[in-house]
Amino acid sequence: MNIKAKLTFSIGVLVAMIILLVVLSILNLQMLTATDPDSPAAEPGLQRALIWVLVIGAASIAVGVSMLFRIPASIEQPVKELANAIQEVANHNYSKRLNLTRDHEFAEVSKNFNRMVMRMEEYDSSLLSEMMAAKKYMETIINSLNEPIIALNNDMEVLYINEESLNVLNLRREDVIGRSSQALSLHNDLLRRLIRGLVDENSDSKEARKRKKEPLKIYAYDKESYFQVKYINILQPEKEGEVMQKVGYIIMLKNITEFKELDSAKTTFISTISHELKTPISAILMSLQLLEDKRLGALNSEQADLAAGIRENSERLLEITGELLNISLVEAGKLQLKPKVTKPIELIEYAVKANRVQAERFNVQIEVDYPEKIKKLFVDCEKIAWVLTNLLSNAVRYSSEQGRAVIGAYQPDEGHVCIYVQDFGKGISPRFHESIFEPYFRVPGTKLQGSGLGLSISRDFVDAHGGTLYVDSEMGKGSTFTVTLPA
Ligand code: ADP
């Protein structure tokens, strides 16, 4: 039966009983007014009418009370069941079904509800299987890459690791997934270095910067291999449209063994060539010396000009071969220091002397700013003098005509001595302040000849002494290069 019929029937019965009650009461009243109520003839009729009124009244009350409780309950119960079922579906329980058969309307609602949930269940399982397939696909792709990849969450637990990483780290998948990488790294040197690298990523200390530059040397694939480590933050918004938040890290290792081998072949080649070139260039310069000394006869002015040109180019060649030899020493890790106690002024004077001719040519005045009292240094004089000569040469070359360059020293604290070279040239844009220390880098648009090696070698030489070399520069105002050394 449907709710409407049920309500109509119940209310109809109630109304009929009330009408009956009213009719009986009217009849009773008529009987009372028509007959003498005290006459014995009226008594049985009156009593019968009273009994009927009582019976029908009681029945009406019983039906009314039963309707009062049963009708709301018969509607409330299925509504409650429906509300619970909706709640379950909202919590992704798509196996929930309704079975409301008592009322036609609720039977219809429950049939449609079940059909809807069935569809959602089908969609959910197809979506899940699609997602599982996509995940498997991604895993296969990452696994087939021959670069090791590890994904960690914010708690440094391993979320994903590909086969190549397992090989290189010598680990088993079942021992790794979901485990803390820090706990695993206690028994795995390589993983420990990778985790430390992750910490270094956010550090700007000198050691961290140095470690970041160095490739990872590992015994893998049956030989000594080199890897470049890359750390990438995994970013994801907490909810659609919200700002990105870091939810973990990806560690990627790029195998650069082949490049490293080529690089070391290049270094050996450069070292051999520059070494071999030094002797003939020196011979050319010696022969020139003889020509210029006029021991073999006087030179006419044209010949003297030619000899000066040959000298200039030979000296430049000798300078370049010297730089190449130095960089190959640094790259091959063969840099050896021969330190001795030196006064900073000796190094400064060497640099000034070495740049005198060039300063005259560029019409730049060199000034020395030296304090009365300064601590001595314990350094490889040849290397630090080379650094200062190179810095002063840059200051002269990159200064404007008729400019000036200052070379000086001061003591910032008890344990250090700073030697600086200042020019008032065009300056260096802040975005190149780090790149100028990279080998072969030259600021775009630099017209003067150069190799781009001087500053890189200088930084390596200063680093080898446990010191620092940095630049302060402002466009249009000039630059100051400062070497800080332990005293
Ligand atoms: P090179 O001078 O042989 O090119 P360096 O390594 O000494 O190589 O310098 C790298 C680059 O930095 C230069 O090419 C130049 O662009 C820039 N640079 C260096 N010193 C100065 C300076 N004092 N003023 C302006 N630019 C400079």
Coordinates of C-alpha atoms and ligand atoms in Angstrom, one line a residue:
M1 CA 0.0 0.0 0.0
N2 CA 1.3 3.5 -0.7
I3 CA 1.5 6.2 1.9
K4 CA -1.3 8.3 0.4
A5 CA -3.8 5.4 0.4
K6 CA -2.7 4.5 3.9
L7 CA -3.3 8.0 5.2
T8 CA -6.6 8.3 3.3
F9 CA -7.8 5.0 4.7
S10 CA -6.8 5.8 8.3
I11 CA -8.2 9.3 8.3
G12 CA -11.4 8.0 6.4
V13 CA -12.0 5.4 9.1
L14 CA -11.5 8.0 11.8
V15 CA -13.8 10.5 10.2
A16 CA -16.5 7.7 9.6
M17 CA -16.3 6.8 13.3
I18 CA -16.5 10.4 14.4
I19 CA -19.6 10.9 12.1
L20 CA -21.1 7.7 13.6
L21 CA -20.4 9.0 17.1
V22 CA -22.0 12.4 16.2
V23 CA -25.0 10.7 14.6
L24 CA -25.5 8.4 17.6
S25 CA -25.1 11.4 20.0
I26 CA -27.7 13.4 18.0
L27 CA -30.1 10.3 18.0
N28 CA -29.5 10.0 21.7
L29 CA -30.2 13.7 22.2
Q30 CA -33.4 13.4 20.1
M31 CA -34.5 10.4 22.1
L32 CA -33.8 12.3 25.3
T33 CA -35.8 15.3 24.2
A34 CA -38.7 13.2 22.6
T35 CA -39.3 10.9 25.6
D36 CA -39.6 11.6 29.2
P37 CA -36.2 10.6 30.4
D38 CA -37.6 9.4 33.7
S39 CA -40.2 7.0 32.1
P40 CA -39.3 3.4 32.4
A41 CA -40.0 2.9 28.6
A42 CA -37.1 5.2 27.7
E43 CA -34.5 3.6 29.9
P44 CA -33.5 0.5 27.8
G45 CA -33.3 2.7 24.7
L46 CA -31.2 5.2 26.4
Q47 CA -28.9 2.7 27.9
R48 CA -28.3 1.0 24.5
A49 CA -27.6 4.4 22.9
L50 CA -25.2 5.2 25.7
I51 CA -23.3 1.8 25.3
W52 CA -23.1 2.5 21.5
V53 CA -21.7 6.0 22.1
L54 CA -19.2 4.6 24.6
V55 CA -18.1 1.7 22.3
I56 CA -17.8 3.8 19.2
G57 CA -16.1 6.6 21.2
A58 CA -13.6 4.2 22.7
A59 CA -13.0 2.6 19.3
S60 CA -12.4 6.1 17.7
I61 CA -9.9 7.0 20.5
A62 CA -8.1 3.6 20.0
V63 CA -7.9 4.1 16.3
G64 CA -6.8 7.7 16.7
V65 CA -4.1 6.8 19.2
S66 CA -2.9 4.0 17.1
M67 CA -2.7 6.3 14.1
L68 CA -0.9 8.9 16.1
F69 CA 2.0 6.5 16.8
R70 CA 2.0 4.3 13.8
I71 CA 1.7 6.8 10.9
P72 CA 4.7 9.0 11.9
A73 CA 6.7 5.9 12.7
S74 CA 5.9 4.3 9.4
I75 CA 7.3 7.4 7.6
E76 CA 10.2 8.2 10.0
Q77 CA 11.7 4.7 9.9
P78 CA 12.4 4.5 6.1
V79 CA 13.5 8.2 6.1
K80 CA 16.1 7.3 8.8
E81 CA 17.3 4.2 6.8
L82 CA 17.6 6.4 3.7
A83 CA 19.6 9.1 5.5
N84 CA 22.0 6.4 6.9
A85 CA 22.4 4.9 3.5
I86 CA 23.3 8.3 2.0
Q87 CA 25.8 8.9 4.8
E88 CA 27.4 5.5 4.0
V89 CA 27.7 6.4 0.3
A90 CA 29.1 9.7 1.2
N91 CA 31.9 7.8 3.0
H92 CA 32.6 5.8 -0.2
N93 CA 30.8 2.6 0.9
Y94 CA 29.3 1.8 -2.5
S95 CA 28.2 -1.7 -1.4
K96 CA 25.3 -0.2 0.6
R97 CA 21.8 -1.3 -0.6
L98 CA 18.3 -0.3 0.6
N99 CA 15.4 -2.7 1.1
L100 CA 12.3 -0.6 1.8
T101 CA 9.3 -2.7 0.5
R102 CA 6.5 -1.7 2.9
D103 CA 5.3 1.4 1.1
H104 CA 5.1 1.8 -2.6
E105 CA 6.8 5.2 -2.6
F106 CA 9.7 4.1 -0.4
A107 CA 10.1 0.9 -2.5
E108 CA 10.5 3.1 -5.5
V109 CA 13.0 5.4 -3.7
S110 CA 15.0 2.4 -2.5
K111 CA 15.0 0.8 -6.0
N112 CA 16.3 4.1 -7.6
F113 CA 18.8 4.6 -4.7
N114 CA 20.2 1.0 -5.3
R115 CA 20.5 1.6 -9.0
M116 CA 22.4 4.9 -8.4
V117 CA 24.8 3.3 -5.9
M118 CA 25.4 0.4 -8.2
R119 CA 26.4 2.8 -11.0
M120 CA 28.7 4.6 -8.6
E121 CA 30.3 1.3 -7.5
E122 CA 30.9 0.4 -11.2
Y123 CA 32.4 3.8 -11.8
D124 CA 34.5 3.7 -8.7
S125 CA 36.0 0.3 -9.5
S126 CA 36.7 1.3 -13.1
L127 CA 38.3 4.5 -11.9
L128 CA 40.4 2.6 -9.4
S129 CA 41.5 0.1 -11.9
E130 CA 42.3 2.9 -14.3
M131 CA 44.4 4.6 -11.6
M132 CA 46.1 1.3 -10.8
A133 CA 46.9 0.8 -14.4
A134 CA 48.3 4.4 -14.7
K135 CA 50.4 3.9 -11.6
K136 CA 51.8 0.6 -13.0
Y137 CA 52.5 2.3 -16.3
M138 CA 54.4 5.1 -14.5
E139 CA 56.3 2.6 -12.4
T140 CA 57.3 0.6 -15.5
I141 CA 58.5 3.8 -17.2
I142 CA 60.5 4.9 -14.2
N143 CA 61.8 1.4 -13.7
S144 CA 62.9 1.2 -17.3
L145 CA 65.0 4.4 -16.9
N146 CA 68.6 3.5 -16.3
E147 CA 69.0 6.5 -14.0
P148 CA 68.5 5.7 -10.3
I149 CA 65.5 7.5 -8.8
I150 CA 64.2 7.5 -5.2
A151 CA 61.1 9.3 -3.9
L152 CA 60.8 10.3 -0.2
N153 CA 58.0 11.8 1.8
N154 CA 58.4 14.7 4.2
D155 CA 59.2 12.2 7.0
M156 CA 62.0 10.9 4.8
E157 CA 60.3 7.6 4.4
V158 CA 60.9 5.8 1.0
L159 CA 57.8 6.1 -1.1
Y160 CA 59.3 4.7 -4.3
I161 CA 62.6 3.4 -5.5
N162 CA 63.4 2.1 -9.0
E163 CA 65.4 -1.1 -9.9
E164 CA 68.5 0.9 -10.9
S165 CA 68.6 2.6 -7.4
L166 CA 68.2 -0.8 -5.8
N167 CA 71.2 -2.1 -7.8
V168 CA 73.4 0.9 -7.1
L169 CA 72.5 1.0 -3.4
N170 CA 72.6 -2.7 -3.1
L171 CA 69.2 -2.9 -1.4
R172 CA 66.1 -5.1 -1.7
R173 CA 62.7 -3.5 -2.5
E174 CA 60.9 -5.3 0.3
D175 CA 63.4 -3.9 2.9
V176 CA 63.0 -0.4 1.7
I177 CA 59.5 0.7 0.8
G178 CA 57.8 2.6 3.6
R179 CA 61.0 2.5 5.8
S180 CA 62.8 5.6 7.1
S181 CA 65.7 6.5 4.8
Q182 CA 67.6 7.8 7.8
A183 CA 67.3 4.4 9.5
L184 CA 68.4 2.6 6.3
S185 CA 71.3 5.0 5.8
L186 CA 72.9 3.8 9.1
H187 CA 73.9 0.7 7.3
N188 CA 74.4 2.1 3.8
D189 CA 77.2 4.6 3.1
L190 CA 75.9 5.7 -0.2
L191 CA 72.4 6.4 1.0
R192 CA 73.9 8.3 3.9
R193 CA 75.8 10.5 1.5
L194 CA 72.6 11.1 -0.5
I195 CA 70.6 12.1 2.6
R196 CA 73.4 14.4 3.7
G197 CA 73.3 16.0 0.2
L198 CA 69.6 16.7 0.8
V199 CA 70.6 18.6 3.9
D200 CA 73.4 20.4 2.0
E201 CA 70.8 21.5 -0.6
N202 CA 69.3 24.0 2.0
S203 CA 72.7 25.0 3.4
D204 CA 74.9 27.8 2.1
S205 CA 78.0 26.9 4.0
K206 CA 81.3 26.7 2.2
E207 CA 81.7 22.9 2.8
A208 CA 78.1 22.3 1.6
R209 CA 78.8 24.3 -1.5
K210 CA 81.9 22.4 -2.2
R211 CA 80.2 19.0 -1.7
K212 CA 77.3 20.0 -3.9
K213 CA 79.8 20.7 -6.8
E214 CA 81.6 17.3 -6.5
P215 CA 80.1 14.4 -8.3
L216 CA 79.4 11.2 -6.4
K217 CA 82.0 8.5 -6.9
I218 CA 80.6 5.0 -6.5
Y219 CA 81.8 1.5 -7.4
A220 CA 78.9 0.5 -9.6
Y221 CA 78.5 -1.5 -12.9
D222 CA 81.8 -3.2 -12.1
K223 CA 83.9 -0.1 -12.3
E224 CA 84.4 3.3 -10.6
S225 CA 81.4 5.3 -11.6
Y226 CA 80.5 9.0 -11.2
F227 CA 77.0 10.3 -10.6
Q228 CA 75.6 13.8 -10.5
V229 CA 72.9 14.0 -7.8
K230 CA 69.8 16.1 -8.3
Y231 CA 67.3 16.9 -5.6
I232 CA 63.8 17.9 -6.5
N233 CA 61.1 19.0 -4.1
I234 CA 57.7 17.2 -4.7
L235 CA 55.1 20.0 -4.6
Q236 CA 51.4 19.5 -4.4
P237 CA 48.4 21.6 -3.3
E238 CA 46.6 20.3 -0.2
K239 CA 43.3 20.9 -2.0
E240 CA 42.4 21.9 -5.5
G241 CA 43.3 25.5 -6.2
E242 CA 45.3 25.9 -3.0
V243 CA 49.0 27.0 -2.9
M244 CA 51.6 24.3 -3.5
Q245 CA 53.1 22.6 -0.5
K246 CA 56.2 20.4 -0.3
V247 CA 55.1 16.8 0.3
G248 CA 58.5 15.1 -0.3
Y249 CA 61.7 14.8 -2.3
I250 CA 62.9 13.1 -5.4
I251 CA 66.6 12.1 -5.5
M252 CA 67.9 11.5 -9.0
L253 CA 71.3 10.2 -9.9
K254 CA 72.7 10.9 -13.4
N255 CA 75.5 8.6 -14.5
I256 CA 78.2 10.9 -15.7
T257 CA 81.1 8.4 -15.8
E258 CA 81.4 8.7 -19.6
F259 CA 81.6 12.5 -19.4
K260 CA 84.0 12.2 -16.5
E261 CA 86.3 9.9 -18.6
L262 CA 86.1 12.3 -21.5
D263 CA 86.8 15.2 -19.2
S264 CA 89.8 13.5 -17.7
A265 CA 91.1 12.7 -21.3
K266 CA 90.6 16.4 -22.1
T267 CA 92.5 17.5 -19.0
T268 CA 95.4 15.2 -19.8
F269 CA 95.4 16.5 -23.3
I270 CA 95.4 20.1 -22.3
S271 CA 98.0 19.5 -19.7
T272 CA 100.3 17.7 -22.2
I273 CA 99.8 20.3 -24.9
S274 CA 100.3 23.3 -22.7
H275 CA 103.3 21.8 -21.2
E276 CA 104.8 21.0 -24.6
L277 CA 103.9 24.5 -25.9
K278 CA 105.7 26.3 -23.1
T279 CA 109.2 25.3 -24.4
P280 CA 108.8 26.5 -28.0
I281 CA 107.2 29.8 -26.8
S282 CA 110.0 30.4 -24.4
A283 CA 112.5 29.7 -27.3
I284 CA 110.6 32.3 -29.4
L285 CA 110.8 34.9 -26.6
M286 CA 114.5 34.2 -26.1
S287 CA 115.2 34.6 -29.8
L288 CA 113.2 37.9 -29.7
Q289 CA 115.3 39.0 -26.8
L290 CA 118.4 38.5 -29.0
L291 CA 116.9 40.4 -31.9
E292 CA 115.8 43.3 -29.7
D293 CA 119.2 43.4 -28.0
K294 CA 120.6 44.3 -31.4
R295 CA 123.3 41.8 -30.9
L296 CA 122.6 40.4 -34.3
G297 CA 122.4 43.9 -35.9
A298 CA 120.1 46.9 -35.4
L299 CA 116.4 46.6 -36.4
N300 CA 114.8 49.2 -38.5
S301 CA 111.5 50.7 -37.2
E302 CA 109.3 48.3 -39.1
Q303 CA 111.2 45.3 -38.0
A304 CA 111.1 46.6 -34.4
D305 CA 107.3 47.0 -34.6
L306 CA 107.0 43.4 -35.9
A307 CA 109.3 42.2 -33.1
A308 CA 107.1 44.0 -30.6
G309 CA 103.9 42.4 -32.1
I310 CA 105.6 39.0 -31.9
R311 CA 106.5 39.6 -28.3
E312 CA 103.0 40.7 -27.3
N313 CA 101.4 37.7 -28.9
S314 CA 104.0 35.3 -27.6
E315 CA 103.6 36.6 -24.1
R316 CA 99.8 36.2 -24.4
L317 CA 100.3 32.7 -25.7
L318 CA 102.6 31.9 -22.7
E319 CA 100.0 33.4 -20.3
I320 CA 97.2 31.2 -21.8
T321 CA 99.3 28.0 -21.8
G322 CA 100.1 28.8 -18.1
E323 CA 96.4 29.2 -17.3
L324 CA 95.6 26.0 -19.1
L325 CA 98.3 24.2 -17.3
N326 CA 97.0 25.5 -14.0
I327 CA 93.4 24.6 -14.7
S328 CA 94.5 21.1 -15.7
L329 CA 96.3 20.7 -12.4
V330 CA 93.3 21.8 -10.5
E331 CA 90.9 19.5 -12.5
A332 CA 93.2 16.5 -12.2
G333 CA 93.3 17.1 -8.4
K334 CA 97.1 17.5 -8.6
L335 CA 97.4 20.9 -7.1
Q336 CA 100.2 20.9 -4.5
L337 CA 101.0 23.8 -2.2
K338 CA 104.4 24.7 -1.1
P339 CA 103.6 27.2 1.7
K340 CA 106.1 29.5 3.5
V341 CA 105.8 32.5 5.7
T342 CA 105.3 35.7 3.6
K343 CA 104.5 39.3 4.2
P344 CA 101.3 40.3 2.3
I345 CA 103.2 43.3 0.9
E346 CA 105.6 41.0 -1.0
L347 CA 102.7 39.4 -2.8
I348 CA 101.2 42.8 -3.6
E349 CA 104.4 44.2 -4.9
Y350 CA 104.9 41.2 -7.1
A351 CA 101.4 41.8 -8.6
V352 CA 102.0 45.5 -9.1
K353 CA 105.3 44.9 -10.8
A354 CA 103.9 42.2 -13.1
N355 CA 101.1 44.6 -14.2
R356 CA 103.2 47.8 -14.6
V357 CA 103.6 47.5 -18.4
Q358 CA 100.0 46.7 -18.9
A359 CA 98.8 49.5 -16.7
E360 CA 100.9 52.0 -18.7
R361 CA 99.4 50.6 -21.9
F362 CA 95.8 51.0 -20.6
N363 CA 96.7 54.3 -19.0
V364 CA 95.6 53.1 -15.5
Q365 CA 97.2 54.2 -12.3
I366 CA 97.8 51.5 -9.7
E367 CA 97.7 52.6 -6.0
V368 CA 98.8 50.5 -3.0
D369 CA 96.9 50.7 0.2
Y370 CA 98.9 49.0 2.9
P371 CA 98.6 49.3 6.7
E372 CA 101.6 49.7 9.0
K373 CA 100.9 46.6 10.9
I374 CA 99.6 43.4 9.5
K375 CA 100.1 39.7 10.2
K376 CA 102.2 37.5 8.0
L377 CA 100.7 34.8 5.9
F378 CA 101.7 31.1 5.5
V379 CA 100.9 30.5 1.9
D380 CA 102.2 29.2 -1.4
C381 CA 103.6 32.6 -2.6
E382 CA 103.7 31.6 -6.3
K383 CA 100.0 30.7 -6.3
I384 CA 98.7 33.7 -4.3
A385 CA 101.0 36.1 -6.2
W386 CA 99.5 34.6 -9.4
V387 CA 95.9 35.2 -8.0
L388 CA 96.7 38.9 -7.2
T389 CA 98.4 39.4 -10.5
N390 CA 95.4 38.1 -12.3
L391 CA 93.0 40.2 -10.2
L392 CA 95.0 43.3 -10.8
S393 CA 95.3 42.5 -14.5
N394 CA 91.5 42.3 -14.7
A395 CA 91.2 45.6 -12.7
V396 CA 93.5 47.3 -15.2
R397 CA 92.0 45.8 -18.3
Y398 CA 88.3 46.3 -17.3
S399 CA 88.9 49.9 -16.0
S400 CA 88.1 52.9 -18.1
E401 CA 91.0 54.8 -19.8
Q402 CA 92.8 57.0 -17.3
G403 CA 91.2 55.1 -14.5
R404 CA 92.8 53.9 -11.3
A405 CA 93.1 50.6 -9.6
V406 CA 93.8 50.0 -5.9
I407 CA 95.4 46.9 -4.4
G408 CA 95.6 46.8 -0.6
A409 CA 95.4 44.7 2.5
Y410 CA 93.7 44.8 5.9
Q411 CA 93.1 42.6 8.9
P412 CA 89.4 42.0 9.5
D413 CA 90.1 40.0 12.7
E414 CA 93.0 38.3 14.5
G415 CA 92.9 35.1 12.4
H416 CA 92.5 36.5 8.9
V417 CA 94.1 38.8 6.4
C418 CA 92.2 40.3 3.4
I419 CA 93.9 41.4 0.2
Y420 CA 91.6 43.3 -2.1
V421 CA 91.8 44.7 -5.6
Q422 CA 89.4 47.5 -6.5
D423 CA 88.7 49.1 -9.8
F424 CA 86.3 51.9 -10.8
G425 CA 85.3 50.4 -14.2
K426 CA 81.9 49.4 -15.5
G427 CA 81.2 46.8 -12.8
I428 CA 79.6 43.4 -13.0
S429 CA 75.9 42.7 -13.0
P430 CA 74.8 40.8 -9.8
R431 CA 73.5 37.9 -11.8
F432 CA 77.1 37.1 -12.9
H433 CA 78.7 37.4 -9.5
E434 CA 78.9 33.6 -9.1
S435 CA 79.2 32.6 -12.8
I436 CA 82.4 34.6 -13.3
F437 CA 84.2 32.1 -11.1
E438 CA 83.1 29.2 -13.4
P439 CA 85.8 28.0 -15.9
Y440 CA 85.6 29.5 -19.3
F441 CA 82.8 31.9 -18.3
R442 CA 83.0 35.5 -19.6
V443 CA 80.4 38.2 -19.1
P444 CA 78.3 38.4 -22.3
G445 CA 79.5 41.4 -24.3
T446 CA 83.1 41.5 -22.9
K447 CA 85.1 42.8 -25.8
L448 CA 88.6 42.4 -24.5
Q449 CA 90.4 39.2 -25.2
G450 CA 90.6 36.6 -22.5
S451 CA 90.1 32.9 -21.7
G452 CA 87.6 33.1 -18.9
L453 CA 89.9 30.9 -16.8
G454 CA 91.6 33.4 -14.5
L455 CA 89.0 33.9 -11.8
S456 CA 88.1 30.1 -11.7
I457 CA 91.8 29.2 -11.2
S458 CA 92.1 32.0 -8.6
R459 CA 89.2 30.7 -6.6
D460 CA 90.6 27.2 -6.7
F461 CA 94.0 28.4 -5.5
V462 CA 92.5 30.4 -2.7
D463 CA 90.1 27.6 -1.7
A464 CA 93.2 25.2 -1.6
H465 CA 94.6 27.6 1.1
G466 CA 91.4 27.4 3.2
G467 CA 90.5 31.0 2.1
T468 CA 87.7 32.7 0.2
L469 CA 87.5 34.8 -2.9
Y470 CA 84.4 36.9 -3.6
V471 CA 83.4 39.9 -5.5
D472 CA 81.5 43.1 -4.6
S473 CA 80.4 45.0 -7.6
E474 CA 78.0 47.7 -8.7
M475 CA 77.2 48.5 -12.3
G476 CA 78.8 51.8 -13.3
K477 CA 80.8 52.1 -10.1
G478 CA 83.4 49.3 -10.3
S479 CA 84.3 46.1 -8.6
T480 CA 86.2 44.9 -5.6
F481 CA 87.6 41.4 -5.4
T482 CA 88.6 40.3 -1.9
V483 CA 90.9 37.4 -1.0
T484 CA 90.6 36.3 2.6
L485 CA 93.3 34.0 3.9
P486 CA 93.9 32.5 7.4
A487 CA 96.8 34.4 9.1
Ligands
ADP1 P1 89.2 36.7 -18.6 O1 89.5 38.0 -18.0 O2 90.4 36.0 -19.2 O3 88.0 36.7 -19.5 P2 88.5 35.9 -15.9 O4 88.2 34.6 -15.3 O5 89.6 36.6 -15.2 O6 88.8 35.7 -17.4 O7 87.2 36.8 -15.8 C1 85.9 36.3 -16.2 C2 85.1 37.4 -16.7 O8 84.7 38.2 -15.6 C3 85.7 38.3 -17.7 O9 85.6 37.9 -19.0 C4 85.0 39.6 -17.5 O10 83.8 39.6 -18.2 C5 84.6 39.6 -16.0 N1 85.5 40.4 -15.1 C6 86.5 39.9 -14.4 N2 87.1 40.9 -13.7 C7 86.3 42.0 -14.0 C8 86.4 43.4 -13.5 N3 87.4 43.8 -12.7 N4 85.5 44.3 -14.0 C9 84.6 43.9 -14.9 N5 84.4 42.6 -15.3 C10 85.3 41.7 -14.9

